Amino acid sequence: MEGRLEKRRPFYIGQLDFSLLIAIVILCAFGLVMLFSASYYTAQNSSLYNYDGFYFLKSQAMYLAAGLVAMYIVSRVDYHFFDKIRVFALVGTLLLMLLVLVPGLGVSRNGAQRWLGIPGTSFTFQPSELAKFALIVYMAGFMSRRPQTMKNLTKGVFPMLFIMGAFGLVLLLQKNMSMMVILLMTGVVMLFLGGVEIKHLLLLAGIALPILVVAVLMEDYRQSRVLMFMNPWESTEEGAYQLRQALIALGAGGVFGQGLNFSRQKLLFLPYGESDFIFAIIGEELGFVGCALLILVYLFVIYRGVRIAMRCKDRFGSLMAAGITAVIGMQAAINIAVATSSIPPTGQTLPFVSAGGTSLMIFLAAAGILLNISRNIE
């Protein structure tokens, strides 16, 4: 009827970004195929996995199903709900990370205690994977209410630094410096997007750099990673062998690769080929072309995320979308850089692709938030 206002549907049941959804599903499906290819021989020949070649595939498929359900549910929930629970999410995540340090609850692997286990079961959960997104939600809520305050070092920046420092300290206690670096990078990106002045960010960088150097020097294994990265071909440091095998895998792949399932390095030559170094197996089997196409999909996801952040109608949603997109991009870049020996080994997953149940579920849930925000763009 003319002159009558048309009632708008709530944005959270509107049109979501289907191109982003399809890209994420493609990454997950591709990851499942490559994970099976990279892990079958290792699992079939190890008592740790009960000589079950399908061990990693079954585990990843279970977490993928749970993650897709979480993504769907979150995509239907008004993202402003997370603003209401941001303090609870922050404190709850920090408490879960502290529980990892409790004997009997924390699970230690490869000298690091990063996982929370349920007694009597094989289920483990890595709370630090949740920390990145809990920090994003809290900082987005804080800064969206105080845009002018963020230009003030004491009232705007210091409270955020205190929270980042608390998370960073717990991660150091867990011997998880790589996650600490990603979390701090996430915090810095959020501060920049939130309107913090460049001179304050440079000041923080000047303070953080010596702290990171000291943190590296405090632990022998961290020094070892830096030393072997500098010259993996001649280094006798533990772990240099892994870098060499990754580079051999990438070199053997050439332009078009050896073909799916025809990797030689996965035949017990390259450790963690299903997780930290899955990009090297992808390079060996699918070549430069396969790696380039995978990177293009990630770039497309980042493009859609940036587009959502720029077109969101409110500051909270915009900051949260930008933060989630930044984490996906940074972690993908870090994993690829490690596999190509561009930075020291970090032990971080390739989002949506490599083995890591907690990482997969949480990234999918975060993607659900991003999809939900896409319903509220101009």
GROMACS .gro file of C-alpha atoms in nm:
model
  378
    1MET     CA    1   0.000   0.000   0.000
    2GLU     CA    2   0.142   0.339  -0.100
    3GLY     CA    3   0.269   0.550   0.187
    4ARG     CA    4   0.277   0.253   0.417
    5LEU     CA    5   0.607   0.149   0.563
    6GLU     CA    6   0.704  -0.202   0.464
    7LYS     CA    7   0.803  -0.417   0.760
    8ARG     CA    8   1.161  -0.536   0.720
    9ARG     CA    9   1.263  -0.886   0.814
   10PRO     CA   10   1.526  -0.916   1.087
   11PHE     CA   11   1.870  -0.916   0.927
   12TYR     CA   12   1.964  -1.246   1.088
   13ILE     CA   13   1.719  -1.431   0.861
   14GLY     CA   14   1.823  -1.236   0.554
   15GLN     CA   15   2.056  -1.325   0.270
   16LEU     CA   16   2.399  -1.444   0.374
   17ASP     CA   17   2.716  -1.438   0.164
   18PHE     CA   18   2.678  -1.767  -0.024
   19SER     CA   19   3.002  -1.722  -0.218
   20LEU     CA   20   3.191  -1.709   0.114
   21LEU     CA   21   3.003  -2.015   0.239
   22ILE     CA   22   3.087  -2.209  -0.078
   23ALA     CA   23   3.455  -2.113  -0.054
   24ILE     CA   24   3.473  -2.236   0.305
   25VAL     CA   25   3.300  -2.564   0.217
   26ILE     CA   26   3.544  -2.612  -0.072
   27LEU     CA   27   3.839  -2.560   0.166
   28CYS     CA   28   3.696  -2.814   0.412
   29ALA     CA   29   3.626  -3.074   0.143
   30PHE     CA   30   3.970  -3.024  -0.011
   31GLY     CA   31   4.125  -3.049   0.335
   32LEU     CA   32   3.952  -3.380   0.404
   33VAL     CA   33   4.085  -3.529   0.078
   34MET     CA   34   4.440  -3.404   0.131
   35LEU     CA   35   4.439  -3.505   0.498
   36PHE     CA   36   4.350  -3.862   0.405
   37SER     CA   37   4.615  -3.867   0.135
   38ALA     CA   38   4.881  -3.724   0.369
   39SER     CA   39   4.800  -3.938   0.674
   40TYR     CA   40   4.695  -4.283   0.550
   41TYR     CA   41   5.041  -4.441   0.533
   42THR     CA   42   5.155  -4.293   0.866
   43ALA     CA   43   4.843  -4.405   1.053
   44GLN     CA   44   4.849  -4.751   0.894
   45ASN     CA   45   5.205  -4.810   1.015
   46SER     CA   46   5.186  -4.669   1.368
   47SER     CA   47   5.067  -4.830   1.690
   48LEU     CA   48   4.976  -4.481   1.813
   49TYR     CA   49   4.684  -4.492   1.569
   50ASN     CA   50   4.606  -4.864   1.611
   51TYR     CA   51   4.742  -4.929   1.262
   52ASP     CA   52   4.424  -4.773   1.126
   53GLY     CA   53   4.487  -4.590   0.799
   54PHE     CA   54   4.154  -4.413   0.833
   55TYR     CA   55   4.232  -4.280   1.184
   56PHE     CA   56   4.289  -3.915   1.088
   57LEU     CA   57   4.012  -3.917   0.828
   58LYS     CA   58   3.753  -4.043   1.078
   59SER     CA   59   3.865  -3.800   1.346
   60GLN     CA   60   3.866  -3.500   1.109
   61ALA     CA   61   3.529  -3.597   0.961
   62MET     CA   62   3.377  -3.609   1.310
   63TYR     CA   63   3.510  -3.264   1.398
   64LEU     CA   64   3.409  -3.133   1.055
   65ALA     CA   65   3.049  -3.248   1.109
   66ALA     CA   66   3.042  -3.082   1.452
   67GLY     CA   67   3.199  -2.766   1.309
   68LEU     CA   68   2.948  -2.742   1.024
   69VAL     CA   69   2.661  -2.774   1.274
   70ALA     CA   70   2.821  -2.501   1.487
   71MET     CA   71   2.867  -2.280   1.180
   72TYR     CA   72   2.503  -2.322   1.080
   73ILE     CA   73   2.372  -2.248   1.431
   74VAL     CA   74   2.596  -1.944   1.477
   75SER     CA   75   2.505  -1.811   1.133
   76ARG     CA   76   2.140  -1.800   1.247
   77VAL     CA   77   2.212  -1.618   1.575
   78ASP     CA   78   2.216  -1.238   1.581
   79TYR     CA   79   2.586  -1.155   1.615
   80HIS     CA   80   2.505  -0.881   1.869
   81PHE     CA   81   2.448  -1.169   2.111
   82PHE     CA   82   2.827  -1.211   2.132
   83ASP     CA   83   2.860  -0.849   2.240
   84LYS     CA   84   2.638  -0.930   2.538
   85ILE     CA   85   2.849  -1.227   2.648
   86ARG     CA   86   3.192  -1.087   2.560
   87VAL     CA   87   3.311  -1.063   2.923
   88PHE     CA   88   3.191  -1.416   3.001
   89ALA     CA   89   3.360  -1.547   2.684
   90LEU     CA   90   3.687  -1.375   2.771
   91VAL     CA   91   3.699  -1.489   3.134
   92GLY     CA   92   3.573  -1.837   3.051
   93THR     CA   93   3.839  -1.886   2.785
   94LEU     CA   94   4.114  -1.767   3.022
   95LEU     CA   95   3.994  -2.011   3.289
   96LEU     CA   96   3.995  -2.298   3.039
   97MET     CA   97   4.351  -2.208   2.943
   98LEU     CA   98   4.453  -2.212   3.309
   99LEU     CA   99   4.292  -2.554   3.356
  100VAL     CA  100   4.533  -2.687   3.094
  101LEU     CA  101   4.810  -2.634   3.350
  102VAL     CA  102   4.631  -2.846   3.614
  103PRO     CA  103   4.782  -3.198   3.648
  104GLY     CA  104   4.533  -3.463   3.543
  105LEU     CA  105   4.337  -3.224   3.323
  106GLY     CA  106   4.611  -3.085   3.101
  107VAL     CA  107   4.748  -3.313   2.830
  108SER     CA  108   5.117  -3.285   2.736
  109ARG     CA  109   5.243  -3.358   2.384
  110ASN     CA  110   5.593  -3.306   2.247
  111GLY     CA  111   5.698  -3.124   2.563
  112ALA     CA  112   5.411  -2.871   2.550
  113GLN     CA  113   5.099  -2.866   2.764
  114ARG     CA  114   4.831  -2.708   2.549
  115TRP     CA  115   4.536  -2.948   2.555
  116LEU     CA  116   4.254  -3.006   2.799
  117GLY     CA  117   4.148  -3.367   2.833
  118ILE     CA  118   3.845  -3.538   2.984
  119PRO     CA  119   3.962  -3.814   3.223
  120GLY     CA  120   3.875  -4.161   3.097
  121THR     CA  121   3.832  -4.049   2.734
  122SER     CA  122   4.058  -3.975   2.439
  123PHE     CA  123   3.884  -3.642   2.375
  124THR     CA  124   4.109  -3.335   2.391
  125PHE     CA  125   4.037  -2.967   2.340
  126GLN     CA  126   4.282  -2.680   2.286
  127PRO     CA  127   4.142  -2.368   2.457
  128SER     CA  128   4.408  -2.143   2.306
  129GLU     CA  129   4.238  -2.185   1.967
  130LEU     CA  130   3.934  -2.018   2.121
  131ALA     CA  131   4.140  -1.736   2.274
  132LYS     CA  132   4.197  -1.555   1.942
  133PHE     CA  133   3.827  -1.519   1.876
  134ALA     CA  134   3.731  -1.444   2.239
  135LEU     CA  135   3.983  -1.158   2.223
  136ILE     CA  136   3.832  -1.033   1.895
  137VAL     CA  137   3.479  -1.032   2.035
  138TYR     CA  138   3.582  -0.851   2.354
  139MET     CA  139   3.796  -0.590   2.179
  140ALA     CA  140   3.528  -0.528   1.916
  141GLY     CA  141   3.270  -0.469   2.190
  142PHE     CA  142   3.503  -0.246   2.392
  143MET     CA  143   3.622  -0.034   2.100
  144SER     CA  144   3.283   0.000   1.930
  145ARG     CA  145   3.155   0.177   2.243
  146ARG     CA  146   3.462   0.397   2.287
  147PRO     CA  147   3.588   0.510   1.945
  148GLN     CA  148   3.737   0.833   2.080
  149THR     CA  149   3.883   0.668   2.390
  150MET     CA  150   4.105   0.445   2.174
  151LYS     CA  151   4.317   0.750   2.089
  152ASN     CA  152   4.403   0.776   2.458
  153LEU     CA  153   4.695   0.553   2.560
  154THR     CA  154   4.600   0.508   2.925
  155LYS     CA  155   4.221   0.479   2.900
  156GLY     CA  156   4.189   0.301   2.567
  157VAL     CA  157   4.506   0.110   2.479
  158PHE     CA  158   4.634  -0.004   2.819
  159PRO     CA  159   4.318  -0.198   2.916
  160MET     CA  160   4.346  -0.394   2.590
  161LEU     CA  161   4.717  -0.453   2.647
  162PHE     CA  162   4.647  -0.587   2.995
  163ILE     CA  163   4.410  -0.848   2.853
  164MET     CA  164   4.649  -0.939   2.572
  165GLY     CA  165   4.931  -0.969   2.825
  166ALA     CA  166   4.727  -1.201   3.049
  167PHE     CA  167   4.656  -1.435   2.757
  168GLY     CA  168   5.017  -1.412   2.642
  169LEU     CA  169   5.152  -1.507   2.986
  170VAL     CA  170   4.931  -1.816   3.008
  171LEU     CA  171   5.036  -1.920   2.656
  172LEU     CA  172   5.401  -1.889   2.755
  173LEU     CA  173   5.334  -2.114   3.056
  174GLN     CA  174   5.182  -2.363   2.812
  175LYS     CA  175   5.499  -2.338   2.597
  176ASN     CA  176   5.288  -2.213   2.310
  177MET     CA  177   5.479  -1.911   2.190
  178SER     CA  178   5.358  -1.943   1.831
  179MET     CA  179   4.997  -1.906   1.944
  180MET     CA  180   5.101  -1.615   2.166
  181VAL     CA  181   5.251  -1.437   1.863
  182ILE     CA  182   4.934  -1.494   1.658
  183LEU     CA  183   4.718  -1.368   1.946
  184LEU     CA  184   4.932  -1.055   1.988
  185MET     CA  185   4.924  -0.993   1.612
  186THR     CA  186   4.545  -1.026   1.626
  187GLY     CA  187   4.530  -0.776   1.910
  188VAL     CA  188   4.750  -0.528   1.723
  189VAL     CA  189   4.531  -0.556   1.411
  190MET     CA  190   4.222  -0.494   1.623
  191LEU     CA  191   4.385  -0.190   1.788
  192PHE     CA  192   4.474  -0.049   1.446
  193LEU     CA  193   4.120  -0.102   1.317
  194GLY     CA  194   3.980   0.042   1.638
  195GLY     CA  195   4.145   0.377   1.576
  196VAL     CA  196   4.463   0.359   1.787
  197GLU     CA  197   4.719   0.614   1.671
  198ILE     CA  198   5.017   0.486   1.470
  199LYS     CA  199   5.268   0.641   1.712
  200HIS     CA  200   5.117   0.438   1.995
  201LEU     CA  201   5.135   0.119   1.789
  202LEU     CA  202   5.501   0.188   1.706
  203LEU     CA  203   5.569   0.244   2.076
  204LEU     CA  204   5.408  -0.091   2.157
  205ALA     CA  205   5.611  -0.262   1.884
  206GLY     CA  206   5.930  -0.120   2.033
  207ILE     CA  207   5.835  -0.263   2.372
  208ALA     CA  208   5.715  -0.599   2.242
  209LEU     CA  209   6.019  -0.682   2.025
  210PRO     CA  210   6.273  -0.712   2.311
  211ILE     CA  211   6.020  -0.914   2.513
  212LEU     CA  212   5.982  -1.162   2.225
  213VAL     CA  213   6.362  -1.189   2.192
  214VAL     CA  214   6.393  -1.265   2.564
  215ALA     CA  215   6.112  -1.521   2.538
  216VAL     CA  216   6.303  -1.699   2.259
  217LEU     CA  217   6.626  -1.699   2.456
  218MET     CA  218   6.454  -1.839   2.767
  219GLU     CA  219   6.389  -2.181   2.609
  220ASP     CA  220   6.645  -2.398   2.429
  221TYR     CA  221   6.384  -2.542   2.190
  222ARG     CA  222   6.289  -2.192   2.073
  223GLN     CA  223   6.652  -2.106   2.005
  224SER     CA  224   6.684  -2.435   1.819
  225ARG     CA  225   6.394  -2.348   1.589
  226VAL     CA  226   6.546  -2.013   1.499
  227LEU     CA  227   6.892  -2.161   1.436
  228MET     CA  228   6.769  -2.445   1.215
  229PHE     CA  229   6.550  -2.204   1.018
  230MET     CA  230   6.851  -1.990   0.930
  231ASN     CA  231   7.018  -2.282   0.745
  232PRO     CA  232   6.810  -2.603   0.746
  233TRP     CA  233   7.040  -2.780   0.495
  234GLU     CA  234   7.345  -2.768   0.719
  235SER     CA  235   7.186  -2.740   1.062
  236THR     CA  236   7.221  -3.030   1.304
  237GLU     CA  237   6.948  -2.891   1.526
  238GLU     CA  238   6.655  -3.118   1.602
  239GLY     CA  239   6.377  -3.042   1.357
  240ALA     CA  240   6.597  -2.924   1.069
  241TYR     CA  241   6.535  -3.263   0.907
  242GLN     CA  242   6.164  -3.180   0.895
  243LEU     CA  243   6.227  -2.852   0.715
  244ARG     CA  244   6.454  -3.023   0.464
  245GLN     CA  245   6.194  -3.289   0.386
  246ALA     CA  246   5.925  -3.022   0.340
  247LEU     CA  247   6.141  -2.835   0.090
  248ILE     CA  248   6.222  -3.160  -0.091
  249ALA     CA  249   5.848  -3.231  -0.115
  250LEU     CA  250   5.774  -2.889  -0.261
  251GLY     CA  251   6.063  -2.916  -0.505
  252ALA     CA  252   5.957  -3.265  -0.619
  253GLY     CA  253   5.608  -3.138  -0.697
  254GLY     CA  254   5.722  -2.908  -0.973
  255VAL     CA  255   5.451  -2.728  -1.168
  256PHE     CA  256   5.178  -2.991  -1.182
  257GLY     CA  257   5.277  -3.227  -0.898
  258GLN     CA  258   5.333  -3.601  -0.869
  259GLY     CA  259   4.958  -3.665  -0.863
  260LEU     CA  260   4.708  -3.711  -0.582
  261ASN     CA  261   4.820  -3.987  -0.341
  262PHE     CA  262   5.165  -4.014  -0.504
  263SER     CA  263   5.366  -3.821  -0.247
  264ARG     CA  264   5.691  -3.991  -0.142
  265GLN     CA  265   5.760  -3.769   0.158
  266LYS     CA  266   5.443  -3.889   0.333
  267LEU     CA  267   5.594  -4.240   0.346
  268LEU     CA  268   5.734  -4.168   0.695
  269PHE     CA  269   5.991  -3.916   0.567
  270LEU     CA  270   5.808  -3.593   0.656
  271PRO     CA  271   5.680  -3.576   1.017
  272TYR     CA  272   5.344  -3.404   1.072
  273GLY     CA  273   5.266  -3.408   0.702
  274GLU     CA  274   4.896  -3.420   0.789
  275SER     CA  275   4.902  -3.112   1.010
  276ASP     CA  276   5.184  -2.855   1.036
  277PHE     CA  277   5.332  -2.943   0.695
  278ILE     CA  278   5.028  -3.044   0.493
  279PHE     CA  279   5.102  -2.759   0.250
  280ALA     CA  280   5.428  -2.938   0.157
  281ILE     CA  281   5.233  -3.257   0.075
  282ILE     CA  282   4.986  -3.052  -0.130
  283GLY     CA  283   5.280  -2.902  -0.318
  284GLU     CA  284   5.432  -3.244  -0.385
  285GLU     CA  285   5.108  -3.404  -0.505
  286LEU     CA  286   4.940  -3.110  -0.682
  287GLY     CA  287   5.241  -2.894  -0.763
  288PHE     CA  288   5.269  -2.519  -0.795
  289VAL     CA  289   4.932  -2.504  -0.970
  290GLY     CA  290   4.754  -2.678  -0.680
  291CYS     CA  291   4.925  -2.455  -0.423
  292ALA     CA  292   4.841  -2.141  -0.621
  293LEU     CA  293   4.475  -2.239  -0.652
  294LEU     CA  294   4.457  -2.306  -0.277
  295ILE     CA  295   4.608  -1.966  -0.200
  296LEU     CA  296   4.360  -1.804  -0.439
  297VAL     CA  297   4.070  -1.960  -0.245
  298TYR     CA  298   4.212  -1.818   0.078
  299LEU     CA  299   4.250  -1.478  -0.087
  300PHE     CA  300   3.888  -1.498  -0.199
  301VAL     CA  301   3.777  -1.576   0.158
  302ILE     CA  302   3.980  -1.278   0.281
  303TYR     CA  303   3.830  -1.055   0.010
  304ARG     CA  304   3.476  -1.151   0.108
  305GLY     CA  305   3.557  -1.100   0.476
  306VAL     CA  306   3.700  -0.753   0.413
  307ARG     CA  307   3.397  -0.670   0.200
  308ILE     CA  308   3.163  -0.774   0.481
  309ALA     CA  309   3.363  -0.570   0.736
  310MET     CA  310   3.359  -0.258   0.518
  311ARG     CA  311   2.988  -0.279   0.437
  312CYS     CA  312   2.857  -0.377   0.781
  313LYS     CA  313   2.605  -0.128   0.918
  314ASP     CA  314   2.745  -0.108   1.272
  315ARG     CA  315   3.092  -0.070   1.419
  316PHE     CA  316   3.082  -0.381   1.637
  317GLY     CA  317   3.003  -0.611   1.346
  318SER     CA  318   3.259  -0.439   1.125
  319LEU     CA  319   3.539  -0.480   1.380
  320MET     CA  320   3.448  -0.841   1.452
  321ALA     CA  321   3.432  -0.933   1.083
  322ALA     CA  322   3.768  -0.769   1.021
  323GLY     CA  323   3.926  -0.948   1.317
  324ILE     CA  324   3.797  -1.292   1.212
  325THR     CA  325   3.915  -1.233   0.855
  326ALA     CA  326   4.257  -1.120   0.979
  327VAL     CA  327   4.304  -1.436   1.186
  328ILE     CA  328   4.214  -1.663   0.893
  329GLY     CA  329   4.455  -1.477   0.667
  330MET     CA  330   4.740  -1.457   0.920
  331GLN     CA  331   4.723  -1.822   1.023
  332ALA     CA  332   4.707  -1.943   0.663
  333ALA     CA  333   5.006  -1.724   0.574
  334ILE     CA  334   5.204  -1.845   0.877
  335ASN     CA  335   5.139  -2.214   0.803
  336ILE     CA  336   5.241  -2.171   0.437
  337ALA     CA  337   5.548  -1.968   0.537
  338VAL     CA  338   5.659  -2.247   0.773
  339ALA     CA  339   5.616  -2.517   0.507
  340THR     CA  340   5.824  -2.311   0.261
  341SER     CA  341   6.090  -2.239   0.529
  342SER     CA  342   6.016  -1.866   0.514
  343ILE     CA  343   5.980  -1.837   0.893
  344PRO     CA  344   6.080  -2.064   1.186
  345PRO     CA  345   5.846  -2.361   1.256
  346THR     CA  346   5.544  -2.266   1.466
  347GLY     CA  347   5.311  -2.567   1.485
  348GLN     CA  348   5.001  -2.380   1.365
  349THR     CA  349   4.730  -2.540   1.152
  350LEU     CA  350   4.627  -2.445   0.799
  351PRO     CA  351   4.269  -2.317   0.855
  352PHE     CA  352   3.994  -2.557   0.738
  353VAL     CA  353   4.252  -2.791   0.577
  354SER     CA  354   4.507  -2.954   0.807
  355ALA     CA  355   4.448  -3.198   1.093
  356GLY     CA  356   4.337  -3.038   1.419
  357GLY     CA  357   3.987  -3.094   1.548
  358THR     CA  358   3.968  -2.797   1.785
  359SER     CA  359   4.106  -2.560   1.522
  360LEU     CA  360   3.861  -2.684   1.258
  361MET     CA  361   3.554  -2.652   1.482
  362ILE     CA  362   3.642  -2.306   1.609
  363PHE     CA  363   3.734  -2.170   1.267
  364LEU     CA  364   3.402  -2.298   1.131
  365ALA     CA  365   3.213  -2.140   1.421
  366ALA     CA  366   3.399  -1.812   1.355
  367ALA     CA  367   3.305  -1.842   0.988
  368GLY     CA  368   2.944  -1.875   1.106
  369ILE     CA  369   2.975  -1.539   1.282
  370LEU     CA  370   3.119  -1.389   0.964
  371LEU     CA  371   2.829  -1.529   0.762
  372ASN     CA  372   2.583  -1.390   1.014
  373ILE     CA  373   2.739  -1.044   0.989
  374SER     CA  374   2.706  -1.069   0.610
  375ARG     CA  375   2.327  -1.057   0.661
  376ASN     CA  376   2.360  -0.702   0.791
  377ILE     CA  377   2.557  -0.531   0.516
  378GLU     CA  378   2.454  -0.245   0.294
   0.00000   0.00000   0.00000
